[in-house]
Amino acid sequence: MFSEKLINAPEGFTFDDFLMLPSVSSVEPKDVETTTQISRNYRINIPIVSSAMDTVTEGEMAIALAQEGGLGVIHRNMTINEQINEIKKVKRSGDLTIRDVITISPEASIVEAQEIMDEEEISGLPVVRDGTVVGIISRRDVKPIINSDPKRMVQDIMTEEVVTVSESTTPAEALDIAYENKVERLPVVKDGIIVGILTMRDILERKNFPNASRDKKGRFLVAAATGPFDLDRAMALDEAGADIIAVDCAHAHKPSIVDSVKTMNENIDADLLVGNIATGEAAEDLMAAEVDGFKVGIGPGSICTTRIISGVGVPQLTAISSVADVAKDYGVPVIGDGGLRYSGDIAKAIGAGADAVMLGSLLAGTREAPGDVVIMNGRKFKQYRGMGSLGAMTGGVGAGTDRYFQEVKGPMKHAKLVPEGVEGVVPYKGPANEILFQLIGGIKASFGYCGANNIKDMQKKAKFVRISPSGMTESHPHDLTITNESPNYPTTRL
Ligand code: XMP
């Protein structure tokens, strides 16, 4: 009976339909632990991942996220080589070991050594013969004699006894070794050959980011997106060092995607996040491909028109909780993707079962998001567009087309596309770390109200109260004109 379809339809809810109940609590926000499982094999220190969108995540954003303990997912609206370069940018930036070591030969003159150090703005050089470190020379060695005896060779004045370390030396061990031996640089040697150099400055700088997400080698963690059937890209990203690969499409509940993800899993080492889905059935079916994490959200995004143009979707809190009900039985993390506007929404997503959230609009407009600042009416903005928008589908390598299972052959590209997203601008927001600080502060406050020490505790303890539209109106500031905008409650509208 058709009428029964409507009568028996379940209700779907999203962030504004609920608040969480305050509970007895001895938890201070400052003591809340935000570490979370982001995929089967990776933990990160804050439950925030940036969207794989061409106006949100390239290398710079992924670095900013990793520094603060989150994770960036590099978008795929670019060639495989370009995406590999972005991954490498992240890995290099978070790598304490400088891999492209600038060296000098023992027979070079000290003038040459001085020139290289000036040009490269470095203060010392390993002296290398046939790949083997035979000495080390620094500005301090060269300075006293550069004018009086410029023809001297490097080998005459270099320090011959070089303290080296291996690739498995940890930063803490390296620091001890450097202090003990009173040196500032430690060549990294493998099978007698120099493969990198560790500098004290870099090790000490690492202390600026104590919360950073790092891989086993101490480099930043990074994720990258691939199409649901793009095995070549997945393998290339894996090879380039992506720790996690996000299989990115608008509707992952398809037998063909289960098969494709199985094949990817057999061919790559990286963890596989698969999405998007919005029901428990989808999670159950995808477990046949042994996915390492789920990405949840059909149409909640600020730039999405999927629900409007197709009439399909699930309000986001219902979607997250339905997937989490299944995923928890398999120990697979759930990432709530899209629709988050405030830190309170993130806390609600976690209370409803998410292990982390993926943010587009909250991070778009930051300094690290791709694209230039534009000034309109004296105010600063940055572009933000859906990956299913016309602009994204026809720009770059057109990744949006296969994300939305569309194929375009021949001319009249635009006319043959059915967009599922829009293009626009968002206010310029400054550095991403300031936004992240506010979001994490808000999440910690929420956990304090709910008496939860950490993410798992919040998933267990959060209790929801249904609210009416007037309950939501009451929740926002009212009955005044805001004169000083809060950093965590933007009121700048277009
Ligand atoms: P927010 O709300 O954070 O959402 O801006 C970002 C998420 O939205 C998804 N996305 C899209 N969904 N059409 C859609 O239906 C689109 O054009 C589109 N582009 C991105 C994506 O999951 C992203 O993380």
mmCIF file of C-alpha atoms in Angstrom, residues 102-104 109-126 136-143 146 154 157 185:
data_model
loop_
_atom_site.group_PDB
_atom_site.id
_atom_site.type_symbol
_atom_site.label_atom_id
_atom_site.label_comp_id
_atom_site.label_asym_id
_atom_site.label_seq_id
_atom_site.Cartn_x
_atom_site.Cartn_y
_atom_site.Cartn_z
ATOM 1 C CA ILE A 102 72.842 19.043 0.395
ATOM 2 C CA THR A 103 76.360 17.691 0.678
ATOM 3 C CA ILE A 104 79.846 18.718 -0.413
ATOM 4 C CA SER A 109 87.213 24.578 -1.568
ATOM 5 C CA ILE A 110 85.970 26.242 1.588
ATOM 6 C CA VAL A 111 84.771 29.168 -0.562
ATOM 7 C CA GLU A 112 82.499 26.750 -2.364
ATOM 8 C CA ALA A 113 81.254 25.426 0.965
ATOM 9 C CA GLN A 114 80.543 28.951 2.135
ATOM 10 C CA GLU A 115 78.657 29.762 -1.100
ATOM 11 C CA ILE A 116 76.463 26.672 -0.838
ATOM 12 C CA MET A 117 75.656 27.397 2.798
ATOM 13 C CA ASP A 118 74.754 31.001 1.925
ATOM 14 C CA GLU A 119 72.640 30.026 -1.057
ATOM 15 C CA GLU A 120 70.752 27.286 0.768
ATOM 16 C CA GLU A 121 70.567 29.253 4.017
ATOM 17 C CA ILE A 122 71.958 26.374 6.045
ATOM 18 C CA SER A 123 74.707 26.399 8.612
ATOM 19 C CA GLY A 124 76.496 23.139 7.904
ATOM 20 C CA LEU A 125 77.159 20.474 5.278
ATOM 21 C CA PRO A 126 77.948 16.776 5.506
ATOM 22 C CA ILE A 136 81.058 17.515 8.462
ATOM 23 C CA ILE A 137 81.768 21.206 7.952
ATOM 24 C CA SER A 138 80.005 24.225 9.421
ATOM 25 C CA ARG A 139 80.037 27.992 9.054
ATOM 26 C CA ARG A 140 81.892 28.125 12.340
ATOM 27 C CA ASP A 141 84.773 26.075 10.820
ATOM 28 C CA VAL A 142 84.942 28.186 7.665
ATOM 29 C CA LYS A 143 84.568 31.690 9.102
ATOM 30 C CA ILE A 146 87.777 32.202 4.645
ATOM 31 C CA VAL A 154 87.023 21.190 2.841
ATOM 32 C CA ILE A 157 89.272 21.712 8.114
ATOM 33 C CA ARG A 185 73.331 18.060 12.945
#
